[in-house]
PDB file of C-alpha atoms in Angstrom:
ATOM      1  CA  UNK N   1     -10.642  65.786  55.676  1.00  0.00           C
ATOM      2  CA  UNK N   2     -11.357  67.518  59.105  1.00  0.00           C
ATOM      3  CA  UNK N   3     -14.235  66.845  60.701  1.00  0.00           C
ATOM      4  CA  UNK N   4     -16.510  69.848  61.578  1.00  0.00           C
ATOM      5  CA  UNK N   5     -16.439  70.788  64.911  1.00  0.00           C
ATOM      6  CA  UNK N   6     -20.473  70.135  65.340  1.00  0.00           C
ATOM      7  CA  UNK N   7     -19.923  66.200  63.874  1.00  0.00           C
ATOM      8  CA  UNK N   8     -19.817  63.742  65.907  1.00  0.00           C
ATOM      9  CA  UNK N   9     -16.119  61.719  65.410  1.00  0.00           C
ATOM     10  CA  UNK N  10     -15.990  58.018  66.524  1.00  0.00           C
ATOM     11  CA  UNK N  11     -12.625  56.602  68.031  1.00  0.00           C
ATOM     12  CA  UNK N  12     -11.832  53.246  67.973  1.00  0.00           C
ATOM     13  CA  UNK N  13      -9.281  51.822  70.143  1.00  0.00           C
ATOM     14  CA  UNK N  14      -9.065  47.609  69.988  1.00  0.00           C
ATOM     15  CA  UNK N  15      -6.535  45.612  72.859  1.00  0.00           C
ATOM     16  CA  UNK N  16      -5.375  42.375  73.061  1.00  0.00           C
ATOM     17  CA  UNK N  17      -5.975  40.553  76.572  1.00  0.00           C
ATOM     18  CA  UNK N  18      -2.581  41.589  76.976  1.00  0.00           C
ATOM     19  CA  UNK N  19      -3.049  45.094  76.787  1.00  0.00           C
ATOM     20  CA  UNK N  20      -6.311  45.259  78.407  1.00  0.00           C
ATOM     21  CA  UNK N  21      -4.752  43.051  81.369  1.00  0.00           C
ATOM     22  CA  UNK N  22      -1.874  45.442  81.422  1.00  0.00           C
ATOM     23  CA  UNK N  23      -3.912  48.931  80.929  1.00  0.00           C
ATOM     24  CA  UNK N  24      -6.288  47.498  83.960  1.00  0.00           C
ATOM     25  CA  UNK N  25      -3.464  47.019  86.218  1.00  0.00           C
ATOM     26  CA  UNK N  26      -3.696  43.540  87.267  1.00  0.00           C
ATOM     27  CA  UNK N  27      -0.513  41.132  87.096  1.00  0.00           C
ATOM     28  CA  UNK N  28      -0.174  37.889  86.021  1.00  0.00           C
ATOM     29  CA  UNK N  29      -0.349  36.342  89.483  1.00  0.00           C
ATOM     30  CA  UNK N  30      -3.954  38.282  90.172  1.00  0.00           C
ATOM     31  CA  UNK N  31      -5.235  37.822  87.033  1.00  0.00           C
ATOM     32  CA  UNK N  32      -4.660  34.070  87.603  1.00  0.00           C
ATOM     33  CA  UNK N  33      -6.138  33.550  90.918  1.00  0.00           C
ATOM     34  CA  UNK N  34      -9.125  36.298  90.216  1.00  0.00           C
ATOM     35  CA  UNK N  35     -10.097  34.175  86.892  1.00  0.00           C
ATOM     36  CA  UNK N  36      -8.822  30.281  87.979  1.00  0.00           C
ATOM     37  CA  UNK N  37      -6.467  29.708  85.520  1.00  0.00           C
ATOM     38  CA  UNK N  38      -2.783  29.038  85.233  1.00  0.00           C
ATOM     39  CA  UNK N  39       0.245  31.271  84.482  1.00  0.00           C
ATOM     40  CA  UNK N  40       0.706  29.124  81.551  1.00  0.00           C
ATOM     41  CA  UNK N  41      -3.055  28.965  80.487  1.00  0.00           C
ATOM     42  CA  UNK N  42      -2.979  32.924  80.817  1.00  0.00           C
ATOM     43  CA  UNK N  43       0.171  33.411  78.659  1.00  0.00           C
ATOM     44  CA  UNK N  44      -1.167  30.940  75.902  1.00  0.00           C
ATOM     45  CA  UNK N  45      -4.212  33.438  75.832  1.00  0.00           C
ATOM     46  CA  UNK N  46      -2.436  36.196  75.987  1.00  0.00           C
ATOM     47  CA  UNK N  47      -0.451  35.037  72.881  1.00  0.00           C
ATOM     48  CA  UNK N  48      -3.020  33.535  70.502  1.00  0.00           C
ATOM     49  CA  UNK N  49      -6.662  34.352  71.668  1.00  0.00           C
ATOM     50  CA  UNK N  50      -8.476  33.008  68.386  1.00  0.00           C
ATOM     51  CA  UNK N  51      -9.449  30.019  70.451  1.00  0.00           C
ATOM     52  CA  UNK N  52     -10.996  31.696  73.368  1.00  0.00           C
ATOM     53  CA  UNK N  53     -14.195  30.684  74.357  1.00  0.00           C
ATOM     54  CA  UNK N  54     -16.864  32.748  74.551  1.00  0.00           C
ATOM     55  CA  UNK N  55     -17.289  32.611  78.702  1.00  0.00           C
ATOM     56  CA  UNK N  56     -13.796  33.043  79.255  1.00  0.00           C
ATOM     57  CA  UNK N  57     -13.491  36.131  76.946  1.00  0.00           C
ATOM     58  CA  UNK N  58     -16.902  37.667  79.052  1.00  0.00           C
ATOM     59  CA  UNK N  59     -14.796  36.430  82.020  1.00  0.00           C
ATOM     60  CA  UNK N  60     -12.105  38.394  81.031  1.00  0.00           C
ATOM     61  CA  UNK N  61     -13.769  41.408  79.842  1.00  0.00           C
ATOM     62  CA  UNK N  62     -15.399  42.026  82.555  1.00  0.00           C
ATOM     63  CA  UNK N  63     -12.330  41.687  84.918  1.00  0.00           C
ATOM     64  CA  UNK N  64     -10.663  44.199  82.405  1.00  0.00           C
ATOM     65  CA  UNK N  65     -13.218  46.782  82.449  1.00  0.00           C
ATOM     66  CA  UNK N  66     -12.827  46.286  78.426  1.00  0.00           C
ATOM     67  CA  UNK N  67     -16.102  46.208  76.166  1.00  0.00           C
ATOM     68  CA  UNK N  68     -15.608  42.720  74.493  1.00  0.00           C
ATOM     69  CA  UNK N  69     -16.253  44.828  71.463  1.00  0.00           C
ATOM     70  CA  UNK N  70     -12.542  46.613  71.914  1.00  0.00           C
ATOM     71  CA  UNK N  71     -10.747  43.044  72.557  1.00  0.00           C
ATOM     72  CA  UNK N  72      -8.569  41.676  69.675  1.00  0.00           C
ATOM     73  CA  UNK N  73      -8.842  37.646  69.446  1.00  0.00           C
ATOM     74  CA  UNK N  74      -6.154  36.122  67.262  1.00  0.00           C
ATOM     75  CA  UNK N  75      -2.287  36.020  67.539  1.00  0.00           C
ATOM     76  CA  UNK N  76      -0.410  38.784  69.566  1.00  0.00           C
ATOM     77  CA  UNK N  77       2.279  40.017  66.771  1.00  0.00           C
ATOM     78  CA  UNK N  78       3.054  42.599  69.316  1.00  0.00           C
ATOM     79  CA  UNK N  79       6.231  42.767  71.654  1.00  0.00           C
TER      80      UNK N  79
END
């Protein structure tokens, strides 16, 4: 199907922390000191973000310039 040209068409684009981390140009080492965590508290959310409370995730978010909306929370299956 193509969408009329007068239709409004809705992308959806989803990160993980990773990727939103990454696409907002912060390292590791800034992302750390900006949001008070460890390297290895960072990397354990960057891998598996199901547990992620909700303050952190706003935290995050926010830093990112991400909509929580877009942000994946689960495992990172991606390399």
């Amino acid at each position: 199907m193509v969408a009329d040209k007068n239709e409004n068409v809705t992308c959806t684009s989803f990160y993980t922390i990773k990727m939103a981390r990454l696409a907002s140009g912060y390292s590791e080492l800034i992302a750390c000191n900006i949001l008070g965590m460890s390297m290895n508290e960072l990397k354990h959310i960057e891998e598996d973000s199901s547990d992620l409370t909700i303050a952190r995730a706003q935290q995050m978010s926010s830093l990112y310039e991400v909509s929580i909306d877009s942000i994946y929370f689960g495992k990172n299956n991606i390399t």
